[in-house]
Short mmCIF file of C-alpha atoms in Angstrom, two decimals:
data_model
loop_
_atom_site.label_atom_id
_atom_site.label_comp_id
_atom_site.label_asym_id
_atom_site.label_seq_id
_atom_site.Cartn_x
_atom_site.Cartn_y
_atom_site.Cartn_z
CA MET A 1 60.51 40.40 19.87
CA LEU A 2 57.71 38.58 18.04
CA ASN A 3 58.07 38.64 14.27
CA LEU A 4 54.55 39.44 13.05
CA GLU A 5 55.56 38.98 9.40
CA ASN A 6 55.81 35.22 9.89
CA PHE A 7 53.12 34.88 12.54
CA PRO A 8 50.71 31.98 11.79
CA TRP A 9 47.54 34.09 11.90
CA LEU A 10 45.00 31.55 10.70
CA THR A 11 46.51 28.66 12.63
CA PHE A 12 46.37 30.77 15.79
CA THR A 13 42.72 31.70 15.30
CA ILE A 14 41.79 28.04 14.82
CA ILE A 15 43.86 26.53 17.62
CA PHE A 16 43.61 29.29 20.25
CA PRO A 17 39.87 28.91 21.13
CA ILE A 18 40.19 25.11 21.13
CA ILE A 19 43.15 25.21 23.55
CA MET A 20 41.36 27.75 25.72
CA ALA A 21 38.31 25.46 25.72
CA LEU A 22 40.45 22.61 27.05
CA LEU A 23 41.54 24.85 29.94
CA ILE A 24 37.97 25.62 31.05
CA PRO A 25 37.93 22.80 33.67
CA LEU A 26 40.74 24.69 35.43
CA VAL A 27 38.76 27.93 35.59
CA PRO A 28 37.62 28.54 39.20
CA ASP A 29 33.85 28.81 39.28
CA LYS A 30 31.16 28.53 41.94
CA GLY A 31 28.73 26.76 39.64
CA ASP A 32 26.79 29.83 38.54
CA GLY A 33 28.90 30.31 35.40
CA LYS A 34 29.79 33.97 36.03
CA ILE A 35 33.55 33.53 35.74
CA VAL A 36 33.58 31.01 32.91
CA ARG A 37 31.31 33.12 30.73
CA TRP A 38 33.60 36.14 31.09
CA TYR A 39 36.57 33.86 30.38
CA SER A 40 34.90 32.60 27.18
CA LEU A 41 33.92 36.08 26.06
CA VAL A 42 37.49 37.35 26.48
CA VAL A 43 38.79 34.38 24.48
CA GLY A 44 36.26 35.11 21.71
CA LEU A 45 37.15 38.81 21.64
CA ILE A 46 40.87 38.05 21.45
CA ASP A 47 40.40 35.61 18.60
CA PHE A 48 38.09 37.93 16.66
CA SER A 49 40.47 40.84 17.21
CA VAL A 50 43.35 38.81 15.79
CA LEU A 51 41.20 37.95 12.76
CA VAL A 52 40.34 41.61 12.16
CA TYR A 53 43.98 42.67 12.54
CA ALA A 54 45.20 40.02 10.11
CA PHE A 55 42.49 40.98 7.63
CA CYS A 56 43.21 44.71 7.84
CA THR A 57 47.00 44.45 7.64
CA LYS A 58 47.82 41.24 5.77
CA TYR A 59 44.99 40.70 3.27
CA ASP A 60 45.02 42.27 -0.22
CA PHE A 61 41.59 42.62 -1.89
CA SER A 62 43.06 42.74 -5.40
CA LYS A 63 44.65 39.28 -5.26
CA PRO A 64 42.34 36.38 -6.22
CA GLY A 65 44.61 33.66 -4.87
CA LEU A 66 45.29 32.35 -1.38
CA GLN A 67 46.79 34.65 1.21
CA LEU A 68 47.91 34.17 4.81
CA SER A 69 48.97 30.69 3.66
CA GLU A 70 50.62 28.29 6.08
CA THR A 71 51.63 24.68 5.42
CA TYR A 72 53.15 22.26 7.91
CA ALA A 73 53.75 18.54 7.44
CA TRP A 74 51.38 16.64 9.72
CA VAL A 75 51.19 13.00 8.60
CA PRO A 76 53.62 12.91 5.67
CA GLN A 77 53.17 9.14 5.20
CA ILE A 78 49.71 9.76 3.72
CA GLY A 79 50.41 13.23 2.38
CA LEU A 80 48.32 14.96 5.07
CA ASN A 81 49.45 18.52 5.79
CA TRP A 82 48.22 21.25 8.07
CA SER A 83 47.51 23.68 5.25
CA VAL A 84 45.47 26.85 5.74
CA GLY A 85 44.90 30.00 3.71
CA ALA A 86 42.27 32.57 2.86
CA ASP A 87 40.94 34.07 -0.36
CA GLY A 88 37.81 35.96 -1.37
CA LEU A 89 35.59 32.91 -0.86
CA SER A 90 36.80 32.16 2.65
CA MET A 91 37.95 35.43 4.22
CA PRO A 92 34.49 37.06 4.51
CA LEU A 93 33.07 33.88 6.03
CA ILE A 94 36.00 33.57 8.45
CA LEU A 95 35.30 37.11 9.66
CA LEU A 96 31.58 36.33 9.85
CA THR A 97 32.35 33.24 11.94
CA GLY A 98 34.45 35.18 14.43
CA PHE A 99 31.84 37.94 14.66
CA ILE A 100 28.77 35.71 15.11
CA SER A 101 30.54 33.29 17.46
CA THR A 102 31.67 36.11 19.75
CA LEU A 103 28.16 37.56 19.86
CA ALA A 104 26.74 34.06 20.47
CA ILE A 105 28.94 33.76 23.57
CA LEU A 106 27.58 37.10 24.78
CA ALA A 107 24.06 35.84 24.02
CA SER A 108 24.75 32.82 26.28
CA TRP A 109 24.72 34.95 29.45
CA PRO A 110 21.50 33.41 30.87
CA VAL A 111 22.88 29.84 30.64
CA THR A 112 23.26 28.36 34.13
CA LEU A 113 22.98 24.61 33.43
CA LYS A 114 26.44 23.02 33.24
CA PRO A 115 28.08 26.31 32.20
CA LYS A 116 31.61 24.90 31.89
CA LEU A 117 30.51 22.23 29.43
CA PHE A 118 28.39 24.72 27.51
CA TYR A 119 31.19 27.25 27.01
CA PHE A 120 33.69 24.48 26.27
CA LEU A 121 31.50 23.41 23.37
CA MET A 122 31.00 27.00 22.20
CA LEU A 123 34.76 27.66 22.06
CA ALA A 124 35.46 24.31 20.40
CA MET A 125 32.96 25.22 17.69
CA PHE A 126 34.56 28.67 17.38
CA GLY A 127 37.87 27.19 16.26
CA GLY A 128 36.36 24.34 14.25
CA GLN A 129 34.13 26.58 12.17
CA ILE A 130 36.98 28.93 11.29
CA GLY A 131 38.92 25.82 10.31
CA VAL A 132 36.25 24.73 7.81
CA PHE A 133 36.67 27.97 5.87
CA ALA A 134 40.45 28.24 6.23
CA VAL A 135 41.90 24.77 5.60
CA GLN A 136 43.26 23.96 2.15
CA ASP A 137 43.75 20.21 2.57
CA MET A 138 40.77 18.04 1.65
CA LEU A 139 41.26 15.46 4.40
CA LEU A 140 41.81 18.20 6.96
CA PHE A 141 38.64 19.86 5.67
CA PHE A 142 36.74 16.65 6.37
CA PHE A 143 38.12 16.55 9.93
CA MET A 144 37.08 20.16 10.54
CA TRP A 145 33.67 19.50 8.99
CA GLU A 146 33.17 16.63 11.44
CA LEU A 147 34.54 18.56 14.42
CA GLU A 148 31.43 20.73 14.73
CA LEU A 149 28.97 17.79 14.68
CA ILE A 150 29.50 16.61 18.25
CA PRO A 151 29.32 20.09 19.88
CA VAL A 152 26.07 20.87 18.05
CA TYR A 153 24.63 17.49 19.01
CA LEU A 154 25.45 18.06 22.69
CA LEU A 155 24.26 21.68 22.65
CA LEU A 156 20.93 20.51 21.25
CA SER A 157 20.49 17.39 23.38
CA ILE A 158 21.42 18.97 26.74
CA TRP A 159 20.18 22.57 26.49
CA GLY A 160 17.37 22.14 23.95
CA GLY A 161 13.59 22.03 24.29
CA LYS A 162 11.19 19.18 24.99
CA LYS A 163 12.01 17.27 21.79
CA ARG A 164 15.73 17.97 22.00
CA LEU A 165 16.88 14.35 21.77
CA TYR A 166 14.85 13.77 18.61
CA ALA A 167 16.15 16.97 17.02
CA ALA A 168 19.76 16.26 18.01
CA THR A 169 19.63 12.67 16.75
CA LYS A 170 18.10 13.78 13.46
CA PHE A 171 20.79 16.41 13.06
CA ILE A 172 23.63 13.96 13.65
CA LEU A 173 22.14 11.31 11.35
CA TYR A 174 21.61 13.74 8.47
CA THR A 175 24.92 15.56 8.73
CA ALA A 176 27.09 12.53 9.54
CA GLY A 177 25.42 10.58 6.74
CA GLY A 178 26.10 13.42 4.34
CA SER A 179 29.72 13.58 5.47
CA LEU A 180 30.30 10.07 4.16
CA PHE A 181 29.78 11.40 0.65
CA ILE A 182 32.48 14.03 1.27
CA LEU A 183 34.93 11.37 2.38
CA VAL A 184 34.26 9.05 -0.57
CA ALA A 185 34.46 11.83 -3.17
CA ALA A 186 37.54 13.38 -1.55
CA LEU A 187 39.43 10.07 -1.44
CA ALA A 188 38.50 9.34 -5.05
CA MET A 189 39.84 12.72 -6.15
CA ALA A 190 42.96 12.39 -3.99
CA PHE A 191 43.97 9.00 -5.39
CA TYR A 192 43.05 9.73 -8.99
CA GLY A 193 46.16 9.94 -11.16
CA ASP A 194 49.76 9.02 -10.48
CA VAL A 195 50.45 11.16 -7.41
CA PRO A 196 48.02 10.96 -4.47
CA THR A 197 47.41 14.34 -2.84
CA PHE A 198 44.89 16.02 -0.56
CA ASP A 199 45.98 19.56 -1.38
CA MET A 200 42.96 21.45 -2.75
CA ARG A 201 44.92 23.42 -5.33
CA ALA A 202 46.55 20.24 -6.63
CA LEU A 203 43.17 18.50 -6.76
CA ALA A 204 41.67 21.39 -8.72
CA ALA A 205 44.54 21.20 -11.23
CA LYS A 206 44.01 17.49 -12.00
CA ASP A 207 42.46 16.57 -15.36
CA TYR A 208 39.48 14.41 -14.37
CA PRO A 209 37.31 12.75 -17.02
CA LEU A 210 33.74 14.04 -17.23
CA THR A 211 32.13 10.88 -15.82
CA PHE A 212 34.39 11.01 -12.77
CA GLN A 213 33.56 14.70 -12.24
CA LEU A 214 29.83 14.04 -12.43
CA PHE A 215 29.96 11.32 -9.76
CA ALA A 216 32.20 13.39 -7.46
CA TYR A 217 30.00 16.46 -7.96
CA ALA A 218 26.86 14.47 -7.11
CA GLY A 219 28.47 13.18 -3.91
CA PHE A 220 29.52 16.63 -2.80
CA LEU A 221 26.11 18.07 -3.71
CA ILE A 222 24.34 15.59 -1.42
CA ALA A 223 26.72 16.32 1.48
CA TYR A 224 26.65 20.09 1.14
CA GLY A 225 22.96 20.04 0.26
CA VAL A 226 22.26 18.67 3.73
CA LYS A 227 24.11 21.55 5.36
CA LEU A 228 22.86 24.39 3.13
CA PRO A 229 20.08 22.93 3.28
CA ILE A 230 18.55 21.94 -0.07
CA PHE A 231 15.10 20.35 -0.48
CA PRO A 232 14.51 17.46 0.28
CA LEU A 233 17.56 17.21 2.58
CA HIS A 234 16.37 20.10 4.74
CA THR A 235 14.07 18.48 7.31
CA TRP A 236 16.66 18.40 10.11
CA LEU A 237 16.86 22.20 10.20
CA PRO A 238 13.32 23.12 11.40
CA ASP A 239 13.56 20.44 14.10
CA ALA A 240 17.00 21.62 15.25
CA HIS A 241 15.92 25.27 15.31
CA GLY A 242 12.68 24.31 17.02
CA GLU A 243 14.57 22.95 20.03
CA ALA A 244 17.77 25.03 20.15
CA THR A 245 18.60 27.88 22.51
CA ALA A 246 19.30 31.41 21.24
CA PRO A 247 23.14 31.16 21.00
CA VAL A 248 22.91 27.81 19.22
CA HIS A 249 20.35 29.35 16.86
CA MET A 250 22.86 32.05 16.03
CA LEU A 251 25.55 29.50 15.17
CA LEU A 252 23.18 27.35 13.10
CA ALA A 253 21.69 30.20 11.07
CA GLY A 254 24.72 32.47 11.04
CA ILE A 255 27.51 29.99 10.26
CA LEU A 256 26.58 26.33 9.75
CA LEU A 257 24.33 26.91 6.73
CA LYS A 258 27.10 28.97 5.11
CA MET A 259 29.44 26.00 5.27
CA GLY A 260 27.31 24.26 2.63
CA GLY A 261 27.23 27.26 0.30
CA TYR A 262 30.97 27.86 0.69
CA ALA A 263 31.80 24.22 -0.06
CA LEU A 264 29.60 24.27 -3.19
CA LEU A 265 31.57 27.25 -4.47
CA ARG A 266 34.99 25.99 -3.40
CA MET A 267 34.73 22.34 -4.43
CA ASN A 268 31.78 21.72 -6.72
CA ALA A 269 32.23 24.83 -8.86
CA GLY A 270 35.93 25.48 -8.31
CA MET A 271 37.31 21.94 -8.58
CA LEU A 272 34.77 20.30 -10.92
CA PRO A 273 33.84 23.03 -13.44
CA ASP A 274 32.95 20.66 -16.30
CA ALA A 275 30.45 18.82 -14.09
CA HIS A 276 29.12 22.15 -12.82
CA VAL A 277 27.99 22.98 -16.34
CA TYR A 278 25.76 19.90 -16.30
CA PHE A 279 24.50 20.42 -12.76
CA ALA A 280 23.96 24.19 -12.96
CA PRO A 281 20.36 23.93 -14.27
CA VAL A 282 19.65 21.43 -11.49
CA LEU A 283 20.91 23.93 -8.92
CA VAL A 284 18.63 26.60 -10.37
CA ILE A 285 15.60 24.30 -10.16
CA LEU A 286 16.48 23.25 -6.60
CA GLY A 287 16.92 26.92 -5.70
CA ILE A 288 13.43 27.74 -6.99
CA ILE A 289 11.96 24.82 -5.04
CA ASN A 290 13.74 26.03 -1.89
CA ILE A 291 12.44 29.56 -2.29
CA ILE A 292 8.79 28.75 -2.98
CA TYR A 293 8.35 25.56 -0.93
CA ALA A 294 9.94 26.99 2.21
CA ALA A 295 8.05 30.28 1.89
CA LEU A 296 4.72 28.48 1.56
CA THR A 297 5.56 26.09 4.40
CA SER A 298 6.46 29.02 6.63
CA PHE A 299 2.86 30.24 6.31
CA ALA A 300 1.58 27.07 7.95
CA GLN A 301 3.95 27.20 10.93
CA ARG A 302 2.44 28.28 14.23
CA SER A 303 5.76 27.95 16.05
CA LEU A 304 7.84 31.12 15.90
CA LYS A 305 11.14 29.22 15.64
CA ARG A 306 9.98 26.94 12.84
CA LYS A 307 8.58 29.88 10.90
CA ILE A 308 11.96 31.64 10.93
CA ALA A 309 13.73 28.33 10.19
CA TYR A 310 11.76 27.83 6.97
CA SER A 311 12.48 31.45 6.10
CA SER A 312 16.20 30.58 6.26
CA ILE A 313 15.69 27.65 3.89
CA SER A 314 13.91 29.95 1.45
CA HIS A 315 16.72 32.51 1.50
CA MET A 316 19.32 29.84 0.76
CA GLY A 317 17.58 29.19 -2.56
CA PHE A 318 19.03 32.48 -3.85
CA VAL A 319 22.52 31.18 -3.07
CA LEU A 320 21.94 28.19 -5.37
CA ILE A 321 20.67 30.37 -8.22
CA GLY A 322 23.62 32.73 -7.87
CA ILE A 323 26.15 29.89 -7.90
CA ALA A 324 24.59 28.55 -11.11
CA SER A 325 24.37 31.92 -12.88
CA PHE A 326 27.72 31.83 -14.75
CA THR A 327 28.01 35.58 -14.14
CA GLU A 328 30.23 37.59 -11.83
CA LEU A 329 27.24 39.57 -10.55
CA GLY A 330 25.20 36.46 -9.74
CA THR A 331 28.10 34.69 -8.03
CA SER A 332 28.92 37.84 -6.07
CA GLY A 333 25.25 38.00 -5.06
CA ALA A 334 25.40 34.42 -3.80
CA MET A 335 28.37 35.30 -1.59
CA LEU A 336 26.66 38.45 -0.33
CA GLN A 337 23.45 36.52 0.37
CA MET A 338 25.38 34.10 2.59
CA ILE A 339 27.00 36.94 4.52
CA SER A 340 23.77 38.93 4.72
CA HIS A 341 21.68 35.98 5.88
CA GLY A 342 24.32 35.08 8.44
CA LEU A 343 23.82 38.48 10.04
CA ILE A 344 20.03 38.68 9.62
CA GLY A 345 19.36 35.06 10.61
CA ALA A 346 21.48 35.41 13.75
CA SER A 347 19.63 38.59 14.75
CA LEU A 348 16.16 37.11 14.20
CA PHE A 349 16.85 33.91 16.09
CA PHE A 350 18.44 35.83 18.96
CA LEU A 351 15.27 37.92 19.22
CA VAL A 352 13.16 34.77 19.08
CA GLY A 353 15.11 33.51 22.09
CA ALA A 354 14.72 36.83 23.89
CA THR A 355 10.97 36.80 23.26
CA TYR A 356 10.66 33.22 24.49
CA ASP A 357 12.59 34.05 27.68
CA ARG A 358 9.82 36.52 28.52
CA THR A 359 6.66 34.87 27.19
CA HIS A 360 7.70 31.22 27.70
CA THR A 361 5.81 30.28 24.57
CA LEU A 362 6.64 29.93 20.89
CA ILE A 363 3.08 29.50 19.68
CA LEU A 364 1.87 32.55 17.80
CA ASP A 365 -1.74 31.95 18.86
CA GLU A 366 -0.73 32.42 22.49
CA MET A 367 0.89 35.81 21.90
CA GLY A 368 -0.61 39.13 20.90
CA GLY A 369 -0.17 42.71 21.94
CA VAL A 370 3.17 42.11 23.69
CA GLY A 371 4.64 45.06 21.82
CA GLN A 372 2.92 47.36 24.31
CA LYS A 373 4.96 45.87 27.14
CA MET A 374 8.21 45.39 25.18
CA PRO A 375 8.65 48.35 22.82
CA LYS A 376 12.43 47.89 22.40
CA ILE A 377 12.11 44.22 21.45
CA PHE A 378 9.23 45.17 19.16
CA ALA A 379 11.38 47.81 17.42
CA MET A 380 14.38 45.47 17.03
CA PHE A 381 12.25 42.54 15.85
CA THR A 382 10.53 44.76 13.27
CA THR A 383 13.83 46.15 11.96
CA CYS A 384 15.42 42.71 11.61
CA SER A 385 12.29 41.32 9.94
CA LEU A 386 12.35 44.18 7.43
CA ALA A 387 15.97 43.28 6.71
CA SER A 388 14.94 39.66 6.16
CA LEU A 389 12.21 40.61 3.69
CA ALA A 390 14.82 42.55 1.68
CA LEU A 391 13.82 46.11 2.44
CA PRO A 392 15.87 48.58 0.32
CA GLY A 393 18.73 49.94 2.36
CA MET A 394 19.36 46.57 4.01
CA SER A 395 21.93 43.96 2.97
CA GLY A 396 19.29 41.38 1.99
CA PHE A 397 17.90 43.66 -0.70
CA VAL A 398 21.27 44.18 -2.36
CA ALA A 399 22.11 40.46 -2.29
CA GLU A 400 18.81 39.34 -3.81
CA VAL A 401 18.89 42.05 -6.49
CA MET A 402 22.42 40.99 -7.47
CA VAL A 403 21.30 37.37 -7.82
CA PHE A 404 18.22 38.36 -9.84
CA VAL A 405 20.07 40.67 -12.21
CA GLY A 406 23.08 38.35 -12.46
CA PHE A 407 20.90 35.43 -13.49
CA ALA A 408 18.55 37.45 -15.70
CA THR A 409 21.48 38.86 -17.70
CA SER A 410 23.33 35.55 -17.93
CA ASP A 411 24.18 34.44 -21.47
CA ALA A 412 24.35 30.83 -20.35
CA TYR A 413 20.62 30.06 -20.40
CA SER A 414 17.79 30.38 -22.85
CA ASP A 415 15.46 33.36 -22.47
CA THR A 416 12.52 31.07 -21.65
CA PHE A 417 14.37 29.36 -18.82
CA LYS A 418 15.51 32.70 -17.39
CA VAL A 419 12.05 34.25 -17.54
CA VAL A 420 10.41 31.27 -15.83
CA THR A 421 13.12 31.19 -13.15
CA VAL A 422 12.92 34.91 -12.40
CA ILE A 423 9.10 34.84 -12.21
CA LEU A 424 9.07 31.88 -9.83
CA ALA A 425 11.81 33.37 -7.65
CA ALA A 426 9.85 36.62 -7.56
CA VAL A 427 6.88 34.70 -6.15
CA GLY A 428 9.05 33.75 -3.19
CA VAL A 429 10.14 37.36 -2.78
CA ILE A 430 6.49 38.42 -2.65
CA LEU A 431 5.57 35.72 -0.13
CA THR A 432 8.37 36.61 2.28
CA PRO A 433 7.02 39.99 3.48
CA VAL A 434 3.55 38.49 3.76
CA TYR A 435 4.48 35.81 6.29
CA LEU A 436 7.03 37.97 8.14
CA LEU A 437 4.68 40.94 8.55
CA SER A 438 1.90 38.56 9.52
CA MET A 439 4.22 37.10 12.16
CA LEU A 440 4.94 40.56 13.58
CA ARG A 441 1.23 41.36 13.71
CA GLU A 442 0.44 38.18 15.64
CA ILE A 443 3.22 38.74 18.19
CA PHE A 444 3.14 42.44 18.86
CA TYR A 445 -0.15 43.90 17.62
CA GLY A 446 -3.76 43.33 18.53
CA ALA A 447 -5.34 42.80 21.91
CA GLU A 448 -3.15 41.66 24.78
CA ASN A 449 -3.39 38.03 25.84
CA LYS A 450 -4.62 38.57 29.40
CA GLU A 451 -3.63 35.07 30.52
CA LEU A 452 -0.09 35.52 29.20
CA ILE A 453 0.34 38.92 30.84
CA SER A 454 -1.06 37.67 34.17
CA HIS A 455 1.41 34.79 34.32
CA GLU A 456 4.56 36.27 32.75
CA GLU A 457 6.56 39.41 33.48
CA LEU A 458 7.06 41.00 30.07
CA ILE A 459 10.10 43.15 30.77
CA ASP A 460 11.69 45.02 27.90
CA ALA A 461 15.11 44.39 26.35
CA GLU A 462 18.13 44.80 28.61
CA PRO A 463 21.31 46.66 27.50
CA ARG A 464 23.16 43.43 26.61
CA GLU A 465 20.40 42.41 24.19
CA VAL A 466 20.22 45.87 22.61
CA PHE A 467 24.00 45.83 22.17
CA ILE A 468 23.97 42.45 20.38
CA ILE A 469 21.26 43.54 17.93
CA ALA A 470 22.99 46.89 17.36
CA CYS A 471 26.23 45.05 16.50
CA LEU A 472 24.36 42.97 13.92
CA LEU A 473 22.36 45.87 12.46
CA VAL A 474 25.45 48.02 11.82
CA PRO A 475 26.84 45.70 9.09
CA ILE A 476 23.33 44.85 7.82
CA ILE A 477 22.58 48.51 7.16
CA GLY A 478 26.17 49.36 6.22
CA ILE A 479 26.27 46.73 3.48
CA GLY A 480 22.78 47.72 2.35
CA LEU A 481 23.80 51.34 1.88
CA TYR A 482 27.31 50.68 0.56
CA PRO A 483 27.62 47.08 -0.78
CA LYS A 484 31.20 47.61 -1.92
CA LEU A 485 32.09 47.52 1.76
CA MET A 486 31.84 43.72 1.45
CA THR A 487 31.91 42.90 -2.27
CA GLN A 488 35.40 44.35 -2.75
CA VAL A 489 36.71 41.67 -0.38
CA TYR A 490 35.85 38.82 -2.75
CA ASP A 491 35.31 40.35 -6.22
CA SER A 492 38.70 39.32 -7.59
CA THR A 493 38.23 35.72 -6.42
CA THR A 494 34.67 35.33 -7.70
CA SER A 495 35.74 36.88 -11.03
CA SER A 496 38.48 34.25 -11.35
CA LEU A 497 36.04 31.47 -10.43
CA VAL A 498 33.45 32.61 -12.99
CA SER A 499 36.13 32.74 -15.70
CA THR A 500 36.96 29.11 -14.94
CA LEU A 501 33.30 28.10 -15.08
CA ARG A 502 32.61 29.92 -18.33
CA ALA A 503 35.72 28.42 -19.87
CA ALA A 504 34.31 24.96 -19.20
CA VAL A 505 31.22 25.51 -21.37
CA PRO A 506 32.82 25.41 -24.85
CA ALA A 507 34.57 22.16 -23.90
CA LEU A 508 31.14 20.58 -23.36
CA ALA A 509 28.99 22.52 -25.82
CA ASN A 510 29.28 19.80 -28.50
CA LYS A 511 27.69 17.13 -26.32
CA PRO A 512 24.42 15.55 -27.56
CA VAL A 513 21.35 17.77 -27.64
CA GLY A 514 19.64 15.65 -25.03
CA SER A 515 22.21 16.57 -22.38
CA PRO A 516 21.38 18.98 -19.56
CA LEU A 517 23.09 21.64 -21.65
CA GLY A 518 19.86 21.91 -23.62
CA PHE A 519 19.20 24.83 -21.27
CA LEU A 520 22.37 26.55 -22.40
CA GLN A 521 22.76 28.86 -25.35
CA PRO A 522 25.58 28.43 -27.87
CA SER A 523 26.30 32.16 -27.49
CA LEU A 524 28.38 31.43 -24.39
CA THR A 525 30.94 29.69 -26.59
CA HIS A 526 31.50 32.81 -28.67
CA ASN A 527 31.52 35.24 -25.77
CA THR A 528 34.24 33.34 -23.94
CA ALA A 529 36.48 32.41 -26.84
CA THR A 530 39.39 34.28 -25.32
CA LEU A 531 38.97 32.46 -22.01
CA VAL A 532 38.80 28.90 -23.27
CA ALA A 533 41.83 28.59 -25.51
CA PRO A 534 44.01 27.10 -22.72
CA ALA A 535 41.24 24.72 -21.69
CA LEU A 536 40.67 23.29 -25.17
CA SER A 537 44.05 21.59 -25.16
CA ASN A 538 42.88 19.38 -22.31
CA VAL A 539 39.64 18.25 -23.92
CA GLU A 540 39.60 14.61 -24.84
#
């Protein structure tokens, strides 16, 4: 009888879809993809079900440390281990990955071009993306980070739009170039000190000098800034979204962007807290630029996909502000914003794909009045857009309010800096409903485009499409009405992380006035006196 107490839950959920992907060439299929798509969907459902079971029975919300931990020697000569585990930072994103990936496979039903290769890539990404959030070895993290590059490149270059090769090449150049900074910083951290190690907990426990931390933090910030994405490293995203198909959209918006935010929390903030104190104001400023620049740029977009893509960039600005807030509420808001946007972004881009399948155009000027022919798609598109513009009762509203209040009540920044930041971020919040509601008006309202209607059959949403959106709206509304549904999963971990970050401030508060800590108030030193006593013994 199988002993479930010692079952390698996370290892199984990473390896299982990859192994099943390798078996796809053996799946009998007539070339239309009907069998292989059902095969892939069953694999996705099994893997997601195992994730949910492990989460419900083996994960304890109250523990901030790693759970479901597994460690196996892999290449002992260089200290490389297969080490996986989950805590409050990773578990919600692991569940999100399984959920979105399974729905993305269901969204792939219309794919008929090279279906075996397509579903092979989808399942390979399924396991690789879970691996990014689960692995606890820095070198293994780098391998998992790289694993998803090739599938995305192929999914864009084979099944994308007219400029698919340009978009795919730009994606691979940006992300692969950024990955070099991960490798350099990770190796530097691993070989610093007497005992080389790639274990993340051991790396976080090392006593790095401030200069070393600043360089490592800068390297990580560039790499993860590409993926998040942060201005000016964002330009690959609108091009990739502009050419991707609906299921690839869902993976890009729902999961890939969250890898950057997760890594900033896990490595930049968690492993390099002293450097985070110096970079925190920079993150706030970059977050403001993301919010306002992307919102304004979205106004100018006449392509439906690019408009939603810039909306995603704008929403990620709140993640940066929350990470830099030095408060539990702000950090919790950053986590919730990643989860919320994963759900909302996936729903919007799926509906963009569904609309394109019917109208065969992405240009807003060529649409108009299609809501009369497609009332179900109109209703779903409107609901998901309202969630994106942070309507009260939806998850986006709760996440953005938490970031706002968390930053506004932070004792780490001067009142002037907080006021300016909140006002500028509020400008982005005001712009979002303007361009989203304007988008809805141009697509669904007004006079019908006679030429479009005469050439295209505008059929309404089919049951599969309604089911996918319903699955996404349930957690969006559920979290909006009862945020604790999600926040309780990671509160203990984010609380521990914020304590570490706040403890780093007194150790650096005596630096010269001209340092970036000019933004910070001395009051933080007094408010965290009880937290910093252990840290002071390590200050040089």
